[in-house]
Coordinates of C-alpha atoms in Angstrom, one line a residue:
M1 CA 116.9 128.3 56.5
L2 CA 114.4 125.5 56.9
P3 CA 113.5 123.5 53.8
L4 CA 109.9 123.6 52.7
L5 CA 108.3 120.8 54.7
I6 CA 104.6 121.3 54.1
V7 CA 104.3 118.9 51.2
Q8 CA 101.0 117.6 52.6
V9 CA 98.9 118.8 55.5
V10 CA 96.5 116.2 56.9
V11 CA 93.6 117.4 59.0
F12 CA 92.1 114.9 61.4
Q13 CA 89.2 115.1 63.9
M14 CA 90.5 115.3 67.5
P15 CA 89.9 112.0 69.3
N16 CA 87.9 112.2 72.5
K17 CA 89.8 112.8 75.7
T18 CA 89.2 109.4 77.1
N19 CA 90.8 107.6 74.2
A20 CA 93.5 110.1 73.2
Q21 CA 96.1 108.5 75.4
D22 CA 95.8 105.2 73.5
S23 CA 96.1 106.6 69.9
Y24 CA 99.3 107.8 68.4
I25 CA 99.3 111.3 66.9
L26 CA 102.2 110.8 64.6
L27 CA 103.7 107.6 63.0
N28 CA 106.6 107.5 60.6
C29 CA 107.6 104.2 59.1
P30 CA 109.9 104.7 56.0
P31 CA 109.4 101.6 53.8
D32 CA 112.7 102.0 51.9
S33 CA 114.8 99.7 54.2
N34 CA 113.9 96.5 56.1
Y35 CA 115.7 94.0 58.2
T36 CA 115.2 90.3 58.4
I37 CA 114.4 87.9 61.2
P38 CA 116.6 86.6 62.6
S39 CA 119.3 89.1 62.2
P40 CA 121.9 91.0 64.3
Y41 CA 120.0 94.2 63.7
K42 CA 116.8 92.8 65.2
T43 CA 118.8 91.6 68.3
D44 CA 120.4 94.9 68.8
L45 CA 117.1 96.7 68.2
D46 CA 115.3 94.7 71.0
R47 CA 118.2 95.3 73.4
L48 CA 118.2 99.0 72.6
L49 CA 114.4 99.6 73.0
S50 CA 114.1 97.6 76.2
G51 CA 116.9 99.5 77.8
L52 CA 115.9 102.9 76.4
I53 CA 112.4 103.0 77.8
V54 CA 113.7 102.1 81.3
S55 CA 116.4 104.7 81.2
A56 CA 114.0 107.4 80.0
S57 CA 111.2 106.7 82.4
Q58 CA 113.7 106.6 85.4
S59 CA 115.6 109.7 84.3
P60 CA 114.8 112.9 86.2
S61 CA 114.5 114.6 82.8
L62 CA 112.3 111.7 81.3
F63 CA 114.7 111.6 78.3
A64 CA 117.4 109.2 77.0
N65 CA 119.2 108.4 73.8
A66 CA 121.5 105.4 73.2
S67 CA 122.9 103.1 70.6
V68 CA 123.5 99.3 70.4
G69 CA 125.6 98.2 67.5
T70 CA 124.4 100.1 64.5
V71 CA 121.0 101.0 66.0
Y72 CA 120.3 104.4 67.4
G73 CA 117.4 105.2 69.6
F74 CA 115.7 108.2 71.3
A75 CA 113.0 108.3 74.0
Q76 CA 111.3 111.2 75.6
C77 CA 108.3 111.9 77.8
R78 CA 106.5 115.2 78.4
P79 CA 107.9 116.9 81.5
D80 CA 104.6 116.7 83.3
A81 CA 104.3 112.9 82.9
S82 CA 104.7 110.6 85.9
I83 CA 107.2 107.8 85.9
S84 CA 104.5 105.2 85.4
T85 CA 102.7 107.2 82.6
C86 CA 106.1 107.7 80.9
F87 CA 106.9 104.0 81.0
T88 CA 103.4 102.9 79.9
C89 CA 103.5 105.3 77.0
L90 CA 106.9 104.2 75.8
N91 CA 106.0 100.5 76.2
L92 CA 102.9 101.2 74.0
S93 CA 105.2 102.7 71.5
I94 CA 107.2 99.5 71.2
S95 CA 104.0 97.6 70.7
T96 CA 103.0 100.1 68.0
F97 CA 106.3 99.5 66.2
A98 CA 105.7 95.7 66.2
T99 CA 102.2 96.1 64.7
Q100 CA 102.5 99.1 62.5
C101 CA 106.2 99.2 61.4
P102 CA 107.3 95.5 61.3
L103 CA 110.8 95.0 60.0
Q104 CA 111.4 98.7 59.4
R105 CA 115.0 99.8 60.0
S106 CA 113.8 103.2 61.1
A107 CA 110.6 104.3 62.7
A108 CA 109.2 107.0 65.0
V109 CA 105.9 107.3 66.9
R110 CA 104.6 110.1 69.0
F111 CA 101.8 109.8 71.6
D112 CA 100.3 112.5 73.7
S113 CA 102.8 111.8 76.5
C114 CA 105.9 110.4 74.8
L115 CA 108.0 110.1 71.7
L116 CA 110.1 107.1 70.7
L117 CA 112.2 106.6 67.6
Y118 CA 115.1 104.5 66.3
S119 CA 117.2 104.3 63.1
D120 CA 120.2 102.7 61.6
R121 CA 121.6 106.1 61.1
R122 CA 122.8 108.5 63.8
F123 CA 120.2 111.3 64.1
F124 CA 120.9 112.8 67.6
S125 CA 120.6 116.6 67.9
Q126 CA 119.4 116.8 64.3
L127 CA 116.2 118.6 63.3
S128 CA 113.8 116.2 61.6
V129 CA 112.6 116.7 58.0
D130 CA 109.1 115.3 58.0
T131 CA 105.6 116.4 57.1
P132 CA 103.7 118.0 60.0
R133 CA 100.5 116.2 61.1
I134 CA 97.6 118.4 62.1
I135 CA 94.7 117.3 64.3
V136 CA 91.8 119.7 64.8
N137 CA 89.2 119.7 67.5
G138 CA 85.8 119.8 65.9
G139 CA 84.3 122.3 68.4
D140 CA 83.7 125.9 67.3
A141 CA 84.6 129.0 69.4
S142 CA 81.8 131.5 70.2
N143 CA 84.2 134.3 69.2
P144 CA 86.7 133.0 66.7
S145 CA 88.4 136.4 66.2
A146 CA 89.1 136.9 69.9
L147 CA 90.3 133.3 70.3
N148 CA 92.7 133.6 67.4
Q149 CA 94.1 136.9 68.7
Q150 CA 94.8 135.4 72.2
L151 CA 96.0 132.1 70.7
T152 CA 98.6 134.0 68.7
T153 CA 99.9 135.9 71.7
L154 CA 100.0 132.8 73.9
M155 CA 101.8 130.6 71.4
N156 CA 104.3 133.4 70.4
V157 CA 105.3 133.8 74.0
A158 CA 105.5 130.1 74.6
T159 CA 107.6 129.6 71.4
S160 CA 110.0 132.3 72.7
E161 CA 110.4 130.8 76.1
A162 CA 110.6 127.1 75.4
P163 CA 114.0 127.1 73.6
K164 CA 115.5 128.8 76.6
S165 CA 114.3 126.0 78.9
A166 CA 116.5 123.0 79.5
A167 CA 113.5 120.8 78.9
R168 CA 112.6 122.7 75.7
F169 CA 109.0 123.0 77.0
A170 CA 106.5 125.7 77.9
A171 CA 102.8 125.8 78.6
G172 CA 100.4 128.6 79.3
V173 CA 96.8 129.8 79.6
R174 CA 95.0 132.9 78.3
N175 CA 91.4 134.0 78.6
F176 CA 89.7 135.0 75.4
S177 CA 86.4 135.9 77.1
Q178 CA 85.2 136.6 80.6
V179 CA 84.6 132.9 81.3
E180 CA 86.6 131.1 78.5
Y181 CA 90.3 130.1 78.5
I182 CA 92.7 128.8 76.0
F183 CA 95.5 126.4 77.1
G184 CA 98.6 126.1 75.0
M185 CA 101.8 124.0 75.1
V186 CA 104.9 123.7 73.0
D187 CA 107.5 121.0 73.3
C188 CA 110.8 120.1 71.4
T189 CA 113.0 117.1 71.7
R190 CA 115.5 117.8 74.4
D191 CA 118.6 117.1 72.3
L192 CA 117.9 120.0 69.9
S193 CA 119.8 123.2 70.2
S194 CA 117.9 126.4 71.2
D195 CA 118.0 127.6 67.6
D196 CA 116.7 124.4 66.1
C197 CA 114.0 124.2 68.7
A198 CA 112.9 127.8 67.9
R199 CA 112.9 127.0 64.2
C200 CA 110.8 123.9 64.6
L201 CA 108.3 125.6 66.9
G202 CA 108.1 128.6 64.6
E203 CA 106.9 126.4 61.8
V204 CA 104.3 124.3 63.6
V205 CA 102.9 127.2 65.6
S206 CA 102.4 129.2 62.3
L207 CA 100.1 126.4 61.1
L208 CA 97.8 126.5 64.2
P209 CA 95.8 129.7 63.4
I210 CA 95.6 128.7 59.8
N211 CA 94.2 125.2 60.2
G212 CA 92.6 125.7 63.6
Y213 CA 91.0 129.1 63.1
G214 CA 87.9 129.4 65.2
K215 CA 88.3 125.9 66.6
L216 CA 88.5 125.1 70.3
G217 CA 91.6 123.0 69.9
A218 CA 94.3 121.8 67.5
R219 CA 97.8 120.4 67.5
V220 CA 100.6 120.3 64.9
S221 CA 103.1 117.6 65.4
R222 CA 106.5 116.8 63.9
I223 CA 109.1 114.3 65.2
S224 CA 111.2 117.1 66.5
C225 CA 108.5 119.3 68.1
V226 CA 104.8 119.7 68.7
A227 CA 102.5 122.7 69.4
R228 CA 99.0 122.3 70.9
F229 CA 96.1 124.3 72.2
E230 CA 92.7 123.3 73.8
N231 CA 89.9 125.0 75.7
Y232 CA 90.6 122.6 78.6
R233 CA 93.7 121.9 80.7
F234 CA 95.4 118.9 79.1
F235 CA 98.7 119.0 81.0
S236 CA 99.2 117.7 84.5
F237 CA 100.1 120.8 86.4
S238 CA 98.0 123.9 87.3
L239 CA 98.3 127.3 85.8
L240 CA 96.3 129.9 87.7
P241 CA 95.0 133.0 85.8
S242 CA 95.9 135.3 88.6
P243 CA 99.0 134.3 90.6
P244 CA 99.3 136.2 93.9
P245 CA 101.8 139.1 94.1
G246 CA 105.3 138.1 95.1
N247 CA 104.9 134.5 93.9
N248 CA 108.4 133.0 93.9
T249 CA 107.6 130.2 91.5
D250 CA 109.0 129.9 88.0
T251 CA 105.8 131.2 86.5
A252 CA 105.7 134.4 84.6
T253 CA 102.6 136.5 84.4
I254 CA 102.2 138.6 81.3
T255 CA 99.4 141.1 80.8
G256 CA 98.2 141.4 77.2
G257 CA 96.3 144.2 75.5
K258 CA 92.7 145.2 76.0
S259 CA 90.0 143.3 74.2
K260 CA 86.3 143.8 74.0
N261 CA 85.9 141.5 77.0
G262 CA 88.4 143.4 79.2
T263 CA 92.0 142.7 80.2
S264 CA 93.5 139.4 79.0
T265 CA 96.0 137.8 81.3
L266 CA 98.5 135.2 80.2
V267 CA 100.1 132.9 82.6
L268 CA 103.1 131.0 81.3
A269 CA 104.9 128.1 82.9
V270 CA 108.4 127.3 81.7
V271 CA 110.1 124.1 82.8
V272 CA 113.2 125.1 84.7
P273 CA 116.6 123.3 84.9
L274 CA 116.2 119.6 85.4
V275 CA 117.5 119.5 89.0
I276 CA 114.1 120.8 90.2
V277 CA 111.8 119.9 87.3
G278 CA 110.3 116.9 89.2
P279 CA 109.3 118.7 92.4
L280 CA 108.1 121.7 90.5
L281 CA 105.8 119.8 88.2
L282 CA 104.5 117.6 91.0
A283 CA 103.4 120.6 93.0
T284 CA 103.3 123.5 90.6
I285 CA 101.2 126.3 92.1
C286 CA 99.3 123.7 94.2
T287 CA 97.2 125.2 97.0
Y288 CA 96.3 123.7 100.3
S289 CA 93.3 124.5 102.4
L290 CA 93.1 124.2 106.1
M291 CA 89.9 122.3 106.5
M292 CA 90.1 120.9 110.1
R293 CA 88.5 123.0 112.8
R294 CA 90.1 123.4 116.2
R295 CA 89.2 120.5 118.3
R296 CA 87.1 121.3 121.4
A297 CA 88.9 120.9 124.7
A298 CA 88.0 117.7 126.4
V299 CA 89.2 115.8 129.4
R300 CA 89.4 112.1 129.8
K301 CA 91.4 110.4 132.5
G302 CA 93.4 113.6 133.0
Q303 CA 94.4 113.9 129.4
R304 CA 93.5 116.9 127.2
S305 CA 93.1 117.5 123.5
T306 CA 96.2 119.0 122.0
G307 CA 94.0 121.4 120.0
E308 CA 96.2 121.0 117.0
G309 CA 94.5 121.0 113.6
I310 CA 95.2 118.7 110.8
S311 CA 96.1 120.2 107.4
G312 CA 95.3 118.9 104.0
D313 CA 92.1 118.3 101.9
C314 CA 90.2 116.3 104.5
L315 CA 86.5 115.6 104.7
L316 CA 84.8 116.5 107.9
F317 CA 82.0 114.4 109.6
D318 CA 80.1 115.3 112.7
L319 CA 79.7 112.7 115.3
G320 CA 75.9 112.5 114.8
T321 CA 76.4 111.7 111.1
L322 CA 78.7 108.8 112.0
R323 CA 76.3 107.5 114.7
H324 CA 73.5 107.4 112.2
A325 CA 75.6 105.8 109.5
T326 CA 76.7 103.0 111.7
N327 CA 73.4 102.5 113.7
N328 CA 75.1 103.9 116.7
F329 CA 78.2 101.7 116.2
S330 CA 76.1 98.6 116.6
D331 CA 77.6 95.1 116.8
E332 CA 75.7 94.2 113.6
N333 CA 77.7 96.8 111.7
K334 CA 81.1 95.8 113.2
L335 CA 83.5 94.5 110.6
G336 CA 86.6 93.7 112.5
E337 CA 89.5 95.2 114.4
G338 CA 91.8 97.8 112.9
G339 CA 95.1 99.2 114.1
F340 CA 93.4 101.6 116.5
G341 CA 90.3 99.6 117.5
S342 CA 87.0 98.4 116.0
V343 CA 86.0 99.0 112.4
Y344 CA 82.3 99.5 111.5
K345 CA 80.4 99.5 108.3
G346 CA 78.4 102.7 107.7
E347 CA 76.1 104.2 105.0
L348 CA 75.9 107.9 104.5
S349 CA 72.7 109.7 103.5
D350 CA 73.6 109.7 99.8
G351 CA 74.1 105.9 99.9
Q352 CA 77.9 105.9 100.0
L353 CA 79.2 103.0 102.0
I354 CA 82.1 103.8 104.3
A355 CA 84.1 102.2 107.1
V356 CA 84.5 104.0 110.4
K357 CA 87.5 103.3 112.7
R358 CA 86.7 103.8 116.3
F359 CA 89.6 104.6 118.5
S360 CA 90.1 102.3 121.5
W361 CA 92.1 103.3 124.5
N362 CA 93.2 99.7 124.8
S363 CA 94.5 99.4 121.3
G364 CA 98.1 100.0 122.2
Q365 CA 98.3 103.0 119.8
G366 CA 97.8 106.5 121.0
V367 CA 96.2 109.7 119.8
E368 CA 99.5 110.8 118.2
E369 CA 99.5 107.6 115.9
L370 CA 95.9 108.3 115.0
K371 CA 96.7 111.9 114.2
N372 CA 99.7 110.8 112.2
E373 CA 97.5 108.5 110.0
V374 CA 94.9 111.1 109.4
D375 CA 97.4 113.9 108.7
L376 CA 99.3 111.8 106.2
L377 CA 96.3 110.3 104.4
A378 CA 94.7 113.7 104.1
K379 CA 97.6 114.8 101.9
L380 CA 97.6 111.6 99.7
Q381 CA 95.4 110.8 96.8
H382 CA 96.0 107.6 94.9
R383 CA 93.8 104.8 93.8
N384 CA 95.9 102.3 95.7
L385 CA 95.9 104.2 99.0
S386 CA 92.9 104.3 101.5
E387 CA 91.4 107.7 102.0
L388 CA 90.4 109.4 105.3
G389 CA 88.1 112.0 106.6
E390 CA 87.8 113.0 110.3
I391 CA 85.2 114.1 112.7
G392 CA 85.5 117.4 114.5
E393 CA 85.2 115.9 118.1
L394 CA 88.0 114.0 119.6
W395 CA 86.6 111.9 122.4
P396 CA 86.3 109.1 121.6
A397 CA 88.4 109.7 118.5
R398 CA 87.2 108.1 115.3
S399 CA 88.6 108.3 111.8
V400 CA 86.6 107.5 108.7
A401 CA 88.3 105.3 106.1
D402 CA 86.8 104.6 102.7
H403 CA 85.5 101.1 102.9
L404 CA 86.1 100.1 99.3
Y405 CA 82.5 99.1 98.7
N406 CA 81.1 99.6 95.3
R407 CA 77.7 101.3 95.4
G408 CA 74.9 98.7 95.6
K409 CA 77.3 95.8 96.6
S410 CA 78.1 94.5 100.0
R411 CA 80.2 91.9 101.8
S412 CA 80.3 90.4 105.2
G413 CA 83.5 90.7 107.2
P414 CA 86.5 92.9 106.7
E415 CA 88.0 93.0 103.2
D416 CA 91.7 92.8 104.0
L417 CA 94.1 90.7 102.0
N418 CA 95.1 88.6 105.1
K419 CA 91.6 87.0 105.2
Y420 CA 91.8 86.1 101.5
L421 CA 95.2 84.6 101.8
F422 CA 95.0 82.8 105.1
G423 CA 91.4 82.8 106.2
E424 CA 89.4 79.8 107.0
D425 CA 86.8 80.5 104.3
L426 CA 88.1 78.3 101.4
A427 CA 85.7 79.8 98.9
R428 CA 87.0 83.2 99.6
R429 CA 90.6 82.0 99.3
G430 CA 89.6 80.4 96.0
N431 CA 88.7 83.9 94.6
L432 CA 92.4 84.7 94.4
D433 CA 93.2 83.3 90.9
W434 CA 96.6 84.2 89.3
K435 CA 95.1 87.2 87.5
S436 CA 93.8 88.6 90.8
R437 CA 97.1 88.0 92.6
Y438 CA 99.0 89.8 89.9
K439 CA 96.6 92.7 90.0
I440 CA 97.0 93.0 93.8
I441 CA 100.8 92.8 93.6
E442 CA 100.9 95.5 90.9
G443 CA 98.5 97.7 92.7
I444 CA 100.4 97.6 96.0
G445 CA 103.5 98.4 94.0
R446 CA 102.0 101.4 92.4
G447 CA 100.7 102.6 95.8
L448 CA 104.2 102.3 97.3
L449 CA 105.7 104.1 94.2
Y450 CA 103.4 107.0 94.8
L451 CA 104.4 107.2 98.5
H452 CA 108.1 107.0 97.7
E453 CA 108.5 109.1 94.6
D454 CA 105.3 110.7 93.2
S455 CA 103.6 112.2 96.2
R456 CA 104.2 115.7 97.4
L457 CA 106.4 114.3 100.3
R458 CA 108.2 111.0 100.5
I459 CA 106.4 108.6 103.0
I460 CA 107.8 105.4 104.5
H461 CA 104.9 103.1 105.5
R462 CA 106.9 100.9 107.9
D463 CA 104.1 98.3 108.4
L464 CA 103.3 96.8 105.1
K465 CA 101.7 93.5 105.5
A466 CA 98.7 91.5 104.3
S467 CA 96.3 92.7 107.0
N468 CA 97.0 96.3 106.0
I469 CA 96.0 95.8 102.4
L470 CA 92.2 96.4 101.8
L471 CA 90.5 94.9 98.7
D472 CA 87.3 96.2 97.0
V473 CA 84.8 94.0 95.2
D474 CA 86.9 94.0 92.1
M475 CA 90.0 93.0 94.0
N476 CA 91.7 96.4 93.6
P477 CA 94.1 96.8 96.6
K478 CA 94.6 99.8 98.8
I479 CA 97.3 100.3 101.3
S480 CA 96.0 101.3 104.7
D481 CA 97.0 101.9 108.4
F482 CA 99.5 104.7 108.3
G483 CA 99.7 105.0 112.1
I484 CA 103.5 104.5 112.2
A485 CA 104.3 105.9 108.8
K486 CA 107.2 108.4 108.6
L487 CA 107.3 111.4 106.4
F488 CA 110.6 112.4 104.6
Y489 CA 111.4 115.7 103.0
L490 CA 112.6 115.4 99.4
D491 CA 116.3 115.6 100.4
E492 CA 116.0 112.9 103.1
T493 CA 116.8 109.3 102.3
Q494 CA 117.0 107.5 105.6
G495 CA 115.7 107.7 109.2
N496 CA 116.7 106.2 112.5
T497 CA 114.6 105.3 115.5
S498 CA 115.1 103.6 118.9
L499 CA 111.4 102.6 119.0
I500 CA 110.9 99.7 116.6
A501 CA 107.3 99.6 115.5
G502 CA 105.8 97.3 113.0
T503 CA 105.4 93.5 112.4
Y504 CA 108.4 91.2 112.7
G505 CA 108.6 88.9 109.7
Y506 CA 107.9 91.8 107.4
M507 CA 110.6 94.1 108.8
A508 CA 113.8 94.6 106.9
P509 CA 116.9 93.4 108.9
E510 CA 118.4 96.9 109.2
Y511 CA 115.2 98.2 110.7
A512 CA 114.5 95.3 113.0
M513 CA 118.0 95.2 114.4
H514 CA 119.3 98.8 114.1
G515 CA 116.2 101.0 113.7
Q516 CA 117.2 102.2 110.3
F517 CA 114.4 102.7 107.8
S518 CA 114.2 104.1 104.2
T519 CA 112.2 103.4 101.1
K520 CA 114.3 100.2 100.8
S521 CA 112.9 98.9 104.0
D522 CA 109.4 99.2 102.5
V523 CA 110.7 97.4 99.4
Y524 CA 111.8 94.5 101.7
S525 CA 108.4 94.3 103.3
Y526 CA 106.8 94.4 99.8
G527 CA 109.0 91.4 98.8
V528 CA 107.9 89.4 101.7
L529 CA 104.3 90.3 100.9
V530 CA 104.7 89.2 97.3
L531 CA 106.0 85.8 98.4
E532 CA 102.9 85.4 100.6
I533 CA 100.6 86.4 97.7
V534 CA 102.3 84.0 95.3
T535 CA 102.6 81.0 97.6
G536 CA 99.5 81.5 99.8
Q537 CA 101.6 80.8 102.9
K538 CA 102.5 83.1 105.7
A539 CA 106.1 84.3 105.8
S540 CA 106.4 82.7 109.2
G541 CA 105.0 79.4 108.0
F542 CA 107.6 78.1 105.6
R543 CA 109.0 75.7 108.2
G544 CA 108.5 72.1 107.0
H545 CA 110.3 70.3 109.8
G546 CA 112.1 71.0 113.0
N547 CA 115.6 71.6 111.6
A548 CA 115.1 74.3 109.0
S549 CA 117.3 77.0 107.6
D550 CA 116.1 80.6 107.4
L551 CA 117.5 82.1 104.3
L552 CA 117.9 85.8 103.8
T553 CA 118.5 87.5 100.5
F554 CA 118.8 91.3 99.7
E555 CA 120.2 91.9 103.2
D556 CA 122.0 95.0 101.9
P557 CA 119.4 97.7 101.1
S558 CA 121.5 98.9 98.2
D559 CA 120.9 95.6 96.5
R560 CA 117.2 96.0 96.5
P561 CA 115.5 97.7 93.6
S562 CA 113.5 100.9 93.9
M563 CA 109.7 100.7 93.6
A564 CA 110.0 102.5 90.3
S565 CA 112.1 99.6 89.0
V566 CA 109.7 97.0 90.5
V567 CA 106.7 98.6 88.8
L568 CA 108.6 98.7 85.5
M569 CA 109.5 95.0 85.8
L570 CA 105.8 94.1 86.5
N571 CA 104.6 96.0 83.4
S572 CA 107.1 95.0 80.8
S573 CA 108.4 91.9 79.2
Y574 CA 111.3 93.8 77.7
I575 CA 113.3 94.4 80.9
P576 CA 116.1 91.9 81.6
L577 CA 115.7 90.6 85.2
R578 CA 118.7 89.9 87.5
S579 CA 119.4 86.3 88.2
P580 CA 118.6 85.2 91.8
S581 CA 121.6 85.4 94.1
A582 CA 122.8 83.1 96.8
P583 CA 121.5 84.0 100.3
A584 CA 123.7 86.5 102.1
S585 CA 123.1 84.8 105.4
F586 CA 121.1 82.1 107.1
S587 CA 120.2 80.9 110.6
L588 CA 119.4 77.4 111.7
G589 CA 116.2 77.0 113.8
I590 CA 115.8 73.8 115.9
A591 CA 112.4 73.0 117.2

């Protein structure tokens, strides 16, 4: 039997959606026991927290517990959080401890996406005894009775299903009118038993209709569990009110009773065993639309269009629109040369500034490479990747890349990183202060992390270099030119090719010499690019005199970190960095 925990119920106004991620929803700092500085406890605590947030954010389950000396720690992120969101949230939790719980020997903080706690007593797999904290959305429902009825059904089913899930998590949606939906979620700490999870959820869920009656949202939080509902989707995967028959996903559809507004349908998603949690949540009930029309047959120099469409969410432009936007591809609008030919500045009728790649038959790259780039980028959406649309007519083929202009701003010349690092314009090169360089390095890293781990399919770029990094007016980077990129399915880790494509100097040795490529070959190219950004010198230009040694480190791909680790290193001062190693090999060049 649970002890009576509701000593005090505190009702707060729900913070707005934009700021909710930065505000903790529960903080527990018992003042009864403090440590001193310096002390062995403080040393152990710092070691524990720095390792814990890395372990949790890199774990497939986004969960970890550990101990160092007499300090015990626990970290967990919501199953729908990305790796970067998880790490950022846990890192913010450490900062919160430093400012809100200084010198406390025990503390716990819960944010929307994560939970972090530590203590000088072992607490693993134990149900917490703490006062629930209630946060209520100030909005009122148009039909409070109908909302409350559907909320009760939704949360009861979720509470029943979550303890059965390995992730101790469930989320669902239910309509309480013809056009209004209620979204609910329950979550326990993953070290709890099924029975303890059910107990905790039973308590917090029982408080929702009492304190949130007629409101459009509320949450009740304890250290061990949380229950929440809103009138908007606040989790990161989709739940469709009417799944198609025969759907083979781990989504159960439950039909409720009749209401005044008709049949109410409940869609419940339960996180399944951890082996497939990641892929499921990254693409839960995602739908794709085939937006590309069949290309018209055309003949040029005896070659014919393949007639193959390109799948994905891709914008369509007709040739006339692009001609008008670029002033008929005039030389005045020409920005430079891309991987397939010339790049032109264009302006659409709504004022949006774009860049248009015009395919050249003399570019050295064929239609297949162009199709590969469009096909890949049509599937990708990330702020550090360029975006593509395509026209419906192939000859001459043109792809439309977002040009990274901010509305109302303009520049002359192409905005690639190569020009900023090595161009003749000293004023432009002077714009790259240390803050901008760090921003570029981090942004490229996040883009690669998305390609390698967070996108629907794993993609190896294979040609990462300064000229393939575009910059907007705020120096935000975007990875471009996916003409030779390779797509891996989730169970693939390495590919081989006899056709070496890319840029020597940036290629990993195993790719340049043996045609072997993987995510680690992209990591190698990223390392070369980071050196160029930091030093302002080309990788091929580090030769100070005729007799110079070319040093090579991280020759073995297994020695290179993953992009997830790299992004974590760039965003935390708590992660211990490996000491530089001696070069694995070197060659002596004589001029």
